[in-house]
Short mmCIF file of C-alpha atoms in Angstrom, two decimals:
data_model
loop_
_atom_site.label_atom_id
_atom_site.label_comp_id
_atom_site.label_asym_id
_atom_site.label_seq_id
_atom_site.Cartn_x
_atom_site.Cartn_y
_atom_site.Cartn_z
CA ASP A 1 -68.01 -112.18 -16.81
CA GLN A 2 -69.37 -111.31 -13.93
CA GLN A 3 -65.13 -111.15 -12.11
CA VAL A 4 -66.82 -109.15 -9.52
CA LYS A 5 -69.34 -110.72 -7.49
CA GLN A 6 -72.25 -108.97 -4.78
CA ASN A 7 -75.27 -111.50 -4.33
CA SER A 8 -76.12 -109.76 -1.52
CA PRO A 9 -78.79 -107.21 -3.15
CA SER A 10 -80.10 -105.96 -0.20
CA LEU A 11 -79.25 -106.39 4.08
CA SER A 12 -81.11 -105.04 6.96
CA VAL A 13 -79.62 -104.56 10.60
CA GLN A 14 -80.47 -103.68 13.26
CA GLU A 15 -78.64 -100.43 15.10
CA GLY A 16 -75.54 -101.32 17.18
CA ARG A 17 -75.40 -104.87 15.81
CA ILE A 18 -72.62 -106.40 13.27
CA SER A 19 -73.55 -105.45 9.17
CA ILE A 20 -71.28 -107.86 7.34
CA LEU A 21 -71.72 -107.20 3.79
CA ASN A 22 -70.22 -110.50 1.33
CA CYS A 23 -68.02 -110.14 -2.16
CA ASP A 24 -66.74 -112.95 -4.59
CA TYR A 25 -64.04 -112.59 -6.95
CA THR A 26 -63.34 -115.35 -10.02
CA ASN A 27 -59.06 -113.40 -11.21
CA SER A 28 -57.09 -114.24 -9.54
CA MET A 29 -54.46 -112.12 -10.61
CA PHE A 30 -56.67 -109.38 -8.96
CA ASP A 31 -53.87 -108.43 -5.86
CA TYR A 32 -56.06 -104.72 -4.17
CA PHE A 33 -59.64 -105.07 -3.27
CA LEU A 34 -61.23 -102.10 -1.76
CA TRP A 35 -64.27 -101.29 -0.42
CA TYR A 36 -66.39 -97.82 -1.17
CA LYS A 37 -69.59 -96.32 0.22
CA LYS A 38 -72.03 -94.97 -1.96
CA TYR A 39 -75.25 -92.35 -1.51
CA PRO A 40 -77.40 -91.44 -4.75
CA ALA A 41 -76.94 -88.96 -6.32
CA GLU A 42 -73.36 -88.10 -5.38
CA GLY A 43 -70.09 -90.54 -6.24
CA PRO A 44 -68.46 -93.24 -4.36
CA THR A 45 -66.82 -92.63 -1.18
CA PHE A 46 -63.26 -95.12 -0.15
CA LEU A 47 -63.88 -96.19 2.35
CA ILE A 48 -60.84 -99.20 3.40
CA SER A 49 -58.66 -101.15 1.08
CA ILE A 50 -56.53 -104.38 1.70
CA SER A 51 -53.85 -105.54 -0.17
CA SER A 52 -53.84 -109.74 -1.31
CA ILE A 53 -50.24 -109.90 1.25
CA LYS A 54 -52.78 -109.58 3.88
CA ASP A 55 -55.70 -111.18 4.92
CA LYS A 56 -57.27 -108.47 7.21
CA ASN A 57 -57.35 -104.98 7.86
CA GLU A 58 -58.85 -102.71 10.23
CA ASP A 59 -60.07 -98.65 10.44
CA GLY A 60 -62.25 -97.85 13.10
CA ARG A 61 -65.54 -99.65 13.08
CA PHE A 62 -64.62 -101.20 9.49
CA THR A 63 -63.14 -104.39 9.11
CA VAL A 64 -62.26 -105.67 5.60
CA PHE A 65 -61.37 -109.27 5.35
CA LEU A 66 -59.70 -111.53 2.18
CA ASN A 67 -59.61 -114.93 2.14
CA LYS A 68 -57.48 -115.43 -1.19
CA SER A 69 -58.72 -119.51 -1.37
CA ALA A 70 -62.05 -118.59 -1.36
CA LYS A 71 -62.18 -115.84 -3.57
CA HIS A 72 -64.06 -114.19 -1.15
CA LEU A 73 -63.94 -110.65 1.48
CA SER A 74 -65.66 -109.24 3.69
CA LEU A 75 -66.44 -106.34 5.10
CA HIS A 76 -67.54 -106.20 9.14
CA ILE A 77 -68.99 -102.81 10.01
CA VAL A 78 -69.50 -103.35 14.05
CA PRO A 79 -71.91 -101.37 15.49
CA SER A 80 -73.38 -99.93 12.69
CA GLN A 81 -75.18 -96.81 12.75
CA PRO A 82 -78.53 -95.02 10.68
CA GLY A 83 -75.69 -93.18 9.10
CA ASP A 84 -74.14 -96.44 7.27
CA SER A 85 -77.37 -96.55 5.68
CA ALA A 86 -75.95 -96.80 1.72
CA VAL A 87 -75.83 -99.02 -1.22
CA TYR A 88 -72.01 -100.53 -1.14
CA PHE A 89 -69.31 -101.62 -3.59
CA CYS A 90 -66.46 -103.82 -3.18
CA ALA A 91 -64.12 -103.73 -6.13
CA ALA A 92 -60.83 -105.28 -7.10
CA SER A 93 -57.65 -104.51 -9.17
CA GLN A 94 -54.73 -105.48 -10.87
CA THR A 95 -52.17 -103.37 -10.23
CA TYR A 96 -49.22 -104.38 -11.50
CA ASN A 97 -49.99 -104.57 -14.90
CA GLN A 98 -52.65 -103.48 -15.75
CA GLY A 99 -52.72 -100.09 -14.38
CA GLY A 100 -54.63 -100.49 -11.04
CA LYS A 101 -59.00 -100.02 -13.24
CA LEU A 102 -61.74 -101.10 -10.69
CA ILE A 103 -64.23 -103.53 -12.13
CA PHE A 104 -66.58 -103.51 -9.70
CA GLY A 105 -69.06 -105.19 -8.43
CA GLN A 106 -73.22 -104.84 -8.41
CA GLY A 107 -73.33 -103.56 -5.11
CA THR A 108 -75.62 -104.32 -1.43
CA GLU A 109 -77.92 -101.85 -0.20
CA LEU A 110 -77.39 -101.64 3.56
CA SER A 111 -80.22 -100.40 5.35
CA VAL A 112 -79.52 -100.18 10.29
CA LYS A 113 -82.63 -99.13 11.27
CA PRO A 114 -82.57 -98.32 14.47
CA ASN B 1 -57.09 -80.05 0.06
CA ALA B 2 -60.06 -79.78 -2.52
CA GLY B 3 -61.44 -83.44 -3.51
CA VAL B 4 -62.18 -84.94 -7.52
CA MET B 5 -64.42 -82.09 -9.49
CA GLN B 6 -66.57 -82.63 -12.50
CA ASN B 7 -69.02 -80.61 -14.48
CA PRO B 8 -71.37 -79.89 -15.12
CA ARG B 9 -73.30 -82.27 -12.31
CA HIS B 10 -76.22 -82.58 -14.62
CA LEU B 11 -76.48 -82.27 -18.11
CA VAL B 12 -79.00 -82.46 -21.08
CA ARG B 13 -78.87 -83.08 -24.78
CA ARG B 14 -81.17 -84.52 -27.15
CA ARG B 15 -79.77 -87.19 -29.41
CA GLY B 16 -77.27 -86.01 -31.67
CA GLN B 17 -75.93 -84.07 -29.91
CA GLU B 18 -72.50 -84.31 -27.93
CA ALA B 19 -71.37 -84.48 -24.56
CA ARG B 20 -68.42 -82.49 -23.62
CA LEU B 21 -67.72 -84.05 -19.51
CA ARG B 22 -64.45 -82.64 -17.46
CA CYS B 23 -62.85 -83.27 -14.56
CA SER B 24 -60.44 -81.98 -12.05
CA PRO B 25 -58.28 -84.52 -10.12
CA MET B 26 -57.77 -84.12 -6.65
CA LYS B 27 -54.73 -82.21 -6.75
CA GLY B 28 -51.24 -84.27 -6.45
CA HIS B 29 -53.09 -87.22 -8.21
CA SER B 30 -51.51 -88.43 -11.43
CA HIS B 31 -54.05 -90.31 -13.01
CA VAL B 32 -57.46 -90.71 -14.09
CA TYR B 33 -60.23 -92.99 -14.40
CA TRP B 34 -63.37 -92.51 -15.66
CA TYR B 35 -66.25 -95.00 -15.23
CA ARG B 36 -70.03 -95.22 -15.74
CA GLN B 37 -73.06 -96.09 -13.62
CA LEU B 38 -76.40 -97.32 -15.95
CA PRO B 39 -79.67 -97.61 -13.99
CA GLU B 40 -79.48 -100.30 -12.01
CA GLU B 41 -75.65 -101.40 -12.55
CA GLY B 42 -72.94 -101.21 -10.66
CA LEU B 43 -70.05 -99.10 -12.56
CA LYS B 44 -68.25 -99.99 -15.49
CA PHE B 45 -64.04 -99.33 -15.86
CA MET B 46 -64.17 -96.78 -19.85
CA VAL B 47 -60.35 -95.98 -19.91
CA TYR B 48 -57.85 -94.53 -17.83
CA LEU B 49 -55.47 -91.75 -18.55
CA GLN B 50 -52.07 -89.72 -17.27
CA LYS B 51 -51.35 -86.73 -18.34
CA GLU B 52 -51.07 -86.65 -22.55
CA ASN B 53 -51.58 -90.20 -22.76
CA ILE B 54 -54.40 -93.16 -22.61
CA ILE B 55 -52.84 -96.07 -20.96
CA ASP B 56 -55.77 -98.35 -21.49
CA GLU B 57 -59.12 -97.95 -22.93
CA SER B 58 -60.57 -100.90 -23.11
CA GLY B 59 -63.79 -99.94 -22.03
CA MET B 60 -64.31 -97.46 -24.34
CA PRO B 61 -66.63 -97.71 -26.56
CA LYS B 62 -65.04 -98.41 -30.33
CA GLU B 63 -67.11 -95.51 -31.59
CA ARG B 64 -69.01 -91.44 -31.07
CA PHE B 65 -66.14 -91.32 -26.95
CA SER B 66 -62.86 -90.47 -26.73
CA ALA B 67 -60.95 -89.21 -23.74
CA GLU B 68 -58.11 -86.75 -23.29
CA PHE B 69 -55.91 -85.47 -20.21
CA PRO B 70 -54.60 -82.46 -21.41
CA LYS B 71 -50.83 -80.89 -19.63
CA GLU B 72 -53.04 -78.14 -18.92
CA GLY B 73 -56.65 -78.01 -17.28
CA PRO B 74 -59.04 -80.95 -16.71
CA SER B 75 -58.97 -84.25 -18.04
CA ILE B 76 -62.27 -84.13 -20.76
CA LEU B 77 -64.61 -86.91 -21.67
CA ARG B 78 -66.28 -86.31 -25.02
CA ILE B 79 -69.68 -88.12 -26.91
CA GLN B 80 -70.70 -87.68 -29.67
CA GLN B 81 -73.60 -87.72 -31.31
CA VAL B 82 -75.32 -88.83 -28.35
CA VAL B 83 -78.13 -91.80 -28.16
CA ARG B 84 -80.66 -92.47 -24.96
CA GLY B 85 -78.50 -95.31 -24.14
CA ASP B 86 -75.65 -92.94 -23.41
CA SER B 87 -78.28 -91.58 -20.83
CA ALA B 88 -76.43 -93.02 -17.01
CA ALA B 89 -74.05 -91.08 -14.56
CA TYR B 90 -70.47 -90.78 -15.45
CA PHE B 91 -67.96 -90.37 -12.30
CA CYS B 92 -63.90 -89.20 -12.80
CA ALA B 93 -61.80 -91.02 -10.25
CA SER B 94 -57.73 -89.91 -9.68
CA SER B 95 -55.37 -91.66 -7.74
CA PRO B 96 -51.86 -90.76 -6.25
CA GLU B 97 -51.28 -94.99 -7.44
CA VAL B 98 -53.23 -97.34 -5.94
CA THR B 99 -56.40 -96.37 -4.47
CA GLN B 100 -58.94 -94.10 -6.05
CA TYR B 101 -61.27 -91.42 -5.36
CA PHE B 102 -64.71 -90.31 -7.16
CA GLY B 103 -66.21 -87.26 -8.09
CA PRO B 104 -69.48 -86.57 -7.47
CA GLY B 105 -70.05 -87.65 -11.16
CA THR B 106 -72.41 -86.55 -13.95
CA ARG B 107 -75.57 -86.99 -14.91
CA LEU B 108 -77.05 -87.00 -18.73
CA THR B 109 -79.60 -87.06 -19.28
CA VAL B 110 -80.63 -88.21 -23.46
CA LEU B 111 -84.11 -86.97 -24.98
#
């Protein structure tokens, strides 16, 4: 039972353009969502998060959008840079009664070409 | 402020041996989580601990796996009698409240 899904295993974008990574979830009890970036042989690095009471959160080049009715969130990176090339994971949690354990998607490998 | 520390970074064990993975959370963080990433898969939750307490172990295999977070010292994930299917990357995360910050992981290889 995959509660968090990233349906695109890979994405290729030109440097300077926008990268849009998508994530869908099935559990309406999730109230906190996060995006992590991961390089090979390293741990995930926290990028940005959003609470279910918001529909948008922005931090520099990174913006996360949350559509609760569609159970969908997306990460926008603009402008994309070659150093953004990595695997991106979305994660969701129920913070109020499950201790905040994270449920991860399968990841999307982003490649930003110069 | 040092990040989450994990050691060893790489661990090789033969089938039937024990593996001990250590995690030191970030200073001031009282919540520790362990996740496992099997090849070609996403990260899967294993266990959530606070000092001297296991809060949620719903993701832990029922046998051979155990975890602790003592009052003093790092959190330990222990795998007894390892099998080849235990080969994976094991990540520890710590959190002050909600957002979790991950360590570099321990890559376990079972021969």
